[in-house]
Every structure is written in structure tokens, then in C-alpha cells.
XYZ file of C-alpha atoms in Angstrom:
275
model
C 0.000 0.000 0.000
C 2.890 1.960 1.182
C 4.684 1.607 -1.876
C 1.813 2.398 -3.996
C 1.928 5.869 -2.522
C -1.753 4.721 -0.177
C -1.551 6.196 2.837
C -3.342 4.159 4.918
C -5.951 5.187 7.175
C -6.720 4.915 10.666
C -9.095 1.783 10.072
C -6.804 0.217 7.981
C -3.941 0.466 10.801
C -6.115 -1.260 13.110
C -6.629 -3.841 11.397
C -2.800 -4.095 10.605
C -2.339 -4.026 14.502
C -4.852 -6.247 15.240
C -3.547 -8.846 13.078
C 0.347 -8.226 14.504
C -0.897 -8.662 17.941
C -2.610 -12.193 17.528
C 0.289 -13.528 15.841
C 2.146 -12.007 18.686
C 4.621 -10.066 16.579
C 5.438 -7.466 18.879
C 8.227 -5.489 17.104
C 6.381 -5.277 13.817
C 3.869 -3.685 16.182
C 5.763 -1.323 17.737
C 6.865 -0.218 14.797
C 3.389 -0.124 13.378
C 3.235 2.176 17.000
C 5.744 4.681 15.719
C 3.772 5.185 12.310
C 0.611 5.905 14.158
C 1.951 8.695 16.542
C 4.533 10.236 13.008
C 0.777 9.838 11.408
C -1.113 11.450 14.294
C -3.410 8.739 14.787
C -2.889 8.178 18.527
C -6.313 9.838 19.191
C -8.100 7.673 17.336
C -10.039 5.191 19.277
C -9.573 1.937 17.164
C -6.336 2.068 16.403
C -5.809 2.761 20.358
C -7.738 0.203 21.092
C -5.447 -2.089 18.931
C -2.810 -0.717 19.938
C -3.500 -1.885 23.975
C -4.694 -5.065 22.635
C -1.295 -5.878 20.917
C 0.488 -4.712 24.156
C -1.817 -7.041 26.475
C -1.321 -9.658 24.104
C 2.355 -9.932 24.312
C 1.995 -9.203 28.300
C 3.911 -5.465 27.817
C 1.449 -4.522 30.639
C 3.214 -1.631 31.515
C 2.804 -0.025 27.730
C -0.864 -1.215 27.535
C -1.568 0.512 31.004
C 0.237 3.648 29.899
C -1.474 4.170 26.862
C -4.915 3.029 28.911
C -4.085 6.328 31.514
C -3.691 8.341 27.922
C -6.189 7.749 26.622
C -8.728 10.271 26.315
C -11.536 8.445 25.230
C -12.469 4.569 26.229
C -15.265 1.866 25.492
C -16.091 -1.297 26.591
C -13.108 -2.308 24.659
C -10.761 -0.735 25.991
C -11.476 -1.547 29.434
C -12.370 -4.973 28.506
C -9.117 -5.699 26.895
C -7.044 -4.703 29.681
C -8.593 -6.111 31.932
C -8.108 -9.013 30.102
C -4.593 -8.481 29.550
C -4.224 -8.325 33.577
C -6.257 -11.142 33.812
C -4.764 -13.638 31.901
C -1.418 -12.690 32.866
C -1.995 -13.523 36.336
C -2.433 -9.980 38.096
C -6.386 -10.777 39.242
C -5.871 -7.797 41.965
C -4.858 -5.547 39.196
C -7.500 -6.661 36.976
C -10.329 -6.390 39.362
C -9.409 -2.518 40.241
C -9.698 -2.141 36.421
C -12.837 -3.625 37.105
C -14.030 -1.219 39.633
C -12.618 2.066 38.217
C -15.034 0.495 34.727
C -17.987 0.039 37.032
C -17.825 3.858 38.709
C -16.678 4.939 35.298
C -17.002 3.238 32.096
C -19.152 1.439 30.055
C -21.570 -1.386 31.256
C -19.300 -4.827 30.915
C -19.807 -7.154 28.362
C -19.997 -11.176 28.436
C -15.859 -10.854 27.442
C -14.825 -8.923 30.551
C -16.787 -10.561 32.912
C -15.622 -14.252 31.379
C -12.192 -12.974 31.846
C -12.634 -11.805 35.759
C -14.471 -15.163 36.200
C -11.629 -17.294 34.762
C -9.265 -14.574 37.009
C -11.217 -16.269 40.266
C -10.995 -19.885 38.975
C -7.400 -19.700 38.763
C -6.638 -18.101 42.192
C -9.780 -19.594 43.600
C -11.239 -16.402 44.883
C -14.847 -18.135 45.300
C -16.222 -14.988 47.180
C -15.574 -12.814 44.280
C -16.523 -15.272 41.255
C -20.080 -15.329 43.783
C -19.920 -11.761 43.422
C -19.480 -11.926 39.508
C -22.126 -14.198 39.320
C -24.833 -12.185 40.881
C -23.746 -8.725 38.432
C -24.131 -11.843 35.855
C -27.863 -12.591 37.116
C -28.813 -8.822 37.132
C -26.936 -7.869 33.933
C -29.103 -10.731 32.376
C -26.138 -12.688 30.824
C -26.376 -15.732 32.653
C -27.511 -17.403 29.345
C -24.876 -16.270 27.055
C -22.836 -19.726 26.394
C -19.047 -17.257 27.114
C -20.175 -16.802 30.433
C -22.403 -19.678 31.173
C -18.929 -21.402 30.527
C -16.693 -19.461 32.382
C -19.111 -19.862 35.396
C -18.845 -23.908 35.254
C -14.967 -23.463 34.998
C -14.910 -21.083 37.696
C -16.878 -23.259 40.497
C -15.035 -25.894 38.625
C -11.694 -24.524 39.859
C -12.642 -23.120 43.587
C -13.928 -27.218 44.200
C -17.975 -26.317 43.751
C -18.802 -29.360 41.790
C -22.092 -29.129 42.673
C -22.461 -25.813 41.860
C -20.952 -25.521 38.470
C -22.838 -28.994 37.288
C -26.496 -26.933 38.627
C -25.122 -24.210 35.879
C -24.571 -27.002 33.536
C -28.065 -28.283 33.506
C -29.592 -24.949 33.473
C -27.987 -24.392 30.144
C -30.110 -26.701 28.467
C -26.976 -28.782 27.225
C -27.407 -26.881 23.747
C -23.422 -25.764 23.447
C -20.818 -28.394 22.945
C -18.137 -25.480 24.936
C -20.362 -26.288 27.713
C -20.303 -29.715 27.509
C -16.807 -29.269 27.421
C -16.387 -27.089 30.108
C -18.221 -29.114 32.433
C -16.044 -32.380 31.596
C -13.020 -30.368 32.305
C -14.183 -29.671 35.452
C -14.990 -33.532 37.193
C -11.753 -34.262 35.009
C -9.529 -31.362 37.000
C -10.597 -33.075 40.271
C -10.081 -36.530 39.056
C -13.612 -37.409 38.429
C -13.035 -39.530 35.655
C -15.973 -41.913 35.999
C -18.206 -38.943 35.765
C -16.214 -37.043 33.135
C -16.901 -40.146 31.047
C -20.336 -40.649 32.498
C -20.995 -36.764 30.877
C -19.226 -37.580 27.586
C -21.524 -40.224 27.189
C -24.205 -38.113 27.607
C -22.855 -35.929 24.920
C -23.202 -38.694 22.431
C -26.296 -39.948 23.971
C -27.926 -36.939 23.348
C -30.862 -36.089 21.144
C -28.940 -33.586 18.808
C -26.095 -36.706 17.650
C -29.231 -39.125 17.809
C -29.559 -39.661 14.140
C -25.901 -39.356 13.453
C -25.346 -42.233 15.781
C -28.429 -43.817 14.061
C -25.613 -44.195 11.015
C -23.158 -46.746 12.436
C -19.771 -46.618 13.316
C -18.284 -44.450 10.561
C -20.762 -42.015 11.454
C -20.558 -42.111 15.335
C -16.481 -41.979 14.802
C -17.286 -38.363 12.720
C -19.467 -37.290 15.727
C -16.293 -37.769 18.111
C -13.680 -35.935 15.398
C -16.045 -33.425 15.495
C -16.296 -33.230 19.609
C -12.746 -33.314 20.067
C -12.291 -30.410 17.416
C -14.750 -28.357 19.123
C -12.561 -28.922 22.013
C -9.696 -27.426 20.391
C -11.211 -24.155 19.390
C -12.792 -23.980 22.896
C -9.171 -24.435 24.551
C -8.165 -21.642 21.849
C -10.425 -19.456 22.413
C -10.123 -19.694 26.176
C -6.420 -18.689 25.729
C -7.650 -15.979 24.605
C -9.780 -14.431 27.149
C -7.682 -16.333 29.676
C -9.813 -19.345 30.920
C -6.477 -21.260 30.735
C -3.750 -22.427 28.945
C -5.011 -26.432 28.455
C -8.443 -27.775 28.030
C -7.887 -29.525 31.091
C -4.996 -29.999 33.752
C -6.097 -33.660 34.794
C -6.550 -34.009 30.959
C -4.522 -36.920 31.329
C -6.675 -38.854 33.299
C -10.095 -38.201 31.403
C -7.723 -39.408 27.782
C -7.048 -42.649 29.018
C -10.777 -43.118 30.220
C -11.783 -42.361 26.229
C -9.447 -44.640 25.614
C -10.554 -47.377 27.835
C -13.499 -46.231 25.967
C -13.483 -45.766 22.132
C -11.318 -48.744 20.397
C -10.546 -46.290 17.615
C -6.654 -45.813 16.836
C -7.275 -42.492 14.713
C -9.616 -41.192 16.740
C -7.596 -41.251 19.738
C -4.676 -40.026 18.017
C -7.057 -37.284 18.097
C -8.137 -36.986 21.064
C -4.234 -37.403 22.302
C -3.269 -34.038 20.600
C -6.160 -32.083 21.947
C -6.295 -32.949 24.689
């Protein structure tokens, strides 16, 4: 574009930073940076907002916080992502005073902050707070959004509420396979195989796979593929907002129960690199 003489605008650079920051290339974006303040383009809000997304992405938190504080306008984005960016690097204090200056100040949260903060309180087991998440969930009227329906199961998951995140479970209506998923990875975290498996089951059991199992084995063996890639996006995704790194830390256990269970050498080669 460059080349051609096209100056690009400030749309266009946000896009370009966007795309730097989830391939994680941060010294193309900091270069990318230095364009957009010789361009005078630091005002604008979506390239600023890309720019603190790149920054939380690669865990700069210190340049992602600065430009936060210098900013002069924010949305739900922008407080979103860094909260985010605290979140999933571990700083759940510093994320939740995000939080707080957001509620007094910004925007209403959205299903992506509040996802985040929840997955924050899984994975320092702060069960008071995720308690406290979940009732701004109930009165925001979120609590059926499949993002946070999820992150709630993980989070009860994590602090040891069993119970509690399989009542969340069944109130979904068992409708999203990331909640499915999330709810496997929970009795498989605390080394409830028997019922991780018990759950799968269910999954294939269910009335939506019905007629695919209906099909035979070829069929039923497409059903799984297509469970286990599921999976992988899920654990992808969850990188993302930061509901953890693996689909499962006692992944290892629930694996060899599938393969106690399915008698399928490609489909557990599979299942071995998701999960």
C-alpha cells in the first residue's frame, strides 16, 4: 500500500495491529506504533484500542496501562481488553481494580470482561468474588450467554464447587458443545473420571447426535472428530480471554478413560493431541 503511494488510514492500521498482535509479533507492532503517533493517529479510538490489545497480548502490561491512563476516550473495549490483559497474565488484583474504576466509570461490561474476571477467580480460587461476579451476571441478564455460562462452570469448577458448576450445567439446556466441554473439564480437573466419562456419554447420547449415531460406526467416529475439534477451538479461544492455557490440567486422566473407551486408533490419536 505503502509503496503504492496509499496512505493508509486509521481503520486500515487497526486492522494491521490487530492482526500483529494475535500472531504475537510485537516489534512489527511497535513499529506499526511509531507510524501511528509520526501519522497522528494516537487519538483515534480503534487504532488505540489495537494498539493496547497488541500490548496485552504480548503481556507489555506496563505499555498497555500507559497508553490506557492516555487515553482520552475509552469503550467497553478498551477496558475490557485490559482487563483481560491483567487477567490472563496472572495480576487478578490488578484486573479487578480495572474492574471497579469500569464500574464507577465506564461502560456497562460485556460477556468478554466478565468471562475474563471469572476465569481470574478460577485460577486463584477467589470463590467470594466469582459469587460476586455471578450475581452482576444474574442482574446484567447474561447468565444465558454460552461465554459466560462457561466461564461460570470453569470457575466453580476450579474453587472445588462441583455441585455448583454442574447446577449451571443443567440450566444451560446442554445446547453448546463449549459447555459440555467445560463441564467435563471440570470432574476431570478433580479426578472425576468416571463422571467425566459418564458426561461424555451423555454428549453422544444426546438427542442432537441421535440420528448421526443412528448411522453406524463411521458415522458415530465423525461425531467424536467433530467433539474433540470443538474442544480445540474452545481451549483456543479460552487462551484468549484467559480461561487457561489447556483444556484440562487432569486431561490426562479423562484421555485414558476415552481410551478405555473408544477402540478407535485415529480417533484417539485425536483426542491425544487435543487434549
Amino acid at each position: 500500500m505503502r509503496k503504492y503511494g496509499v496512505i493508509p488510514n486509521e481503520f486500515t492500521l487497526a486492522a494491521v495491529i490487530s492482526g500483529r498482535a494475535n500472531l504475537g509479533e510485537i516489534e512489527w507492532g511497535e513499529q506499526l506504533h511509531g507510524h501511528v503517533l509520526h501519522m497522528g493517529l494516537a487519538d483515534s479510538l480503534s487504532v488505540a484500542n489495537a494498539i493496547v490489545v497488541l500490548y496485552s497480548k504480548c503481556e507489555i502490561l506496563d505499555s498497555s496501562s500507559m497508553l490506557f491512563h492516555g487515553m482520552v476516550r475509552r469503550d467497553v473495549i478498551t477496558w475490557s481488553t485490559i482487563i483481560v490483559g491483567y487477567s490472563q497474565a496472572g495480576h487478578c488484583e490488578e484486573a479487578f481494580r480495572f474492574f471497579s474504576r469500569m464500574r464507577r466509570e465506564g461502560p456497562k461490561p460485556n460477556e468478554v470482561t466478565l468471562a475474563s474476571l471469572l476465569s481470574a477467580c478460577g485460577n486463584v480460587v477467589i470463590l467470594e468474588q466469582g459469587k460476586q461476579l455471578h450475581a452482576l451476571v444474574l442482574s446484567l441478564g447474561l447468565d444465558e450467554d454460552v461465554l459466560i455460562s462457561s466461564a461460570l462452570i470453569n470457575m466453580y469448577s476450579k474453587c472445588g464447587s462441583i455441585v455448583e458448576a454442574l447446577r449451571i450445567f443443567e440450566a444451560t439446556g446442554n445446547e453448546e458443545i463449549v459447555s459440555w466441554i467445560a463441564m467435563i473439564n471440570g470432574f476431570a480437573e478433580h479426578g472425576h473420571s468416571k463422571e467425566a466419562i459418564d458426561l461424555f456419554e451423555r454428549e453422544k447420547e444426546s438427542e442432537r447426535d441421535f440420528a448421526m449415531r443412528e448411522r453406524g460406526d463411521e458415522e458415530e467416529k465423525k461425531s467424536l472428530q467433530k467433539f474433540l475439534v470443538e474442544a480445540k477451538r474452545w481451549r483456543r479461544l479460552s487462551t484468549y480471554i484467559g480461561l487457561g492455557s489447556e483444556l484440562a490440567s487432569g486431561s490426562s486422566n479423562f484421555a485414558f478413560s476415552i481410551s478405555s473407551y473408544v477402540q478407535n486408533s485415529e480417533v484417539m490419536g485425536i483426542a491425544k493431541e487435543v487434549l
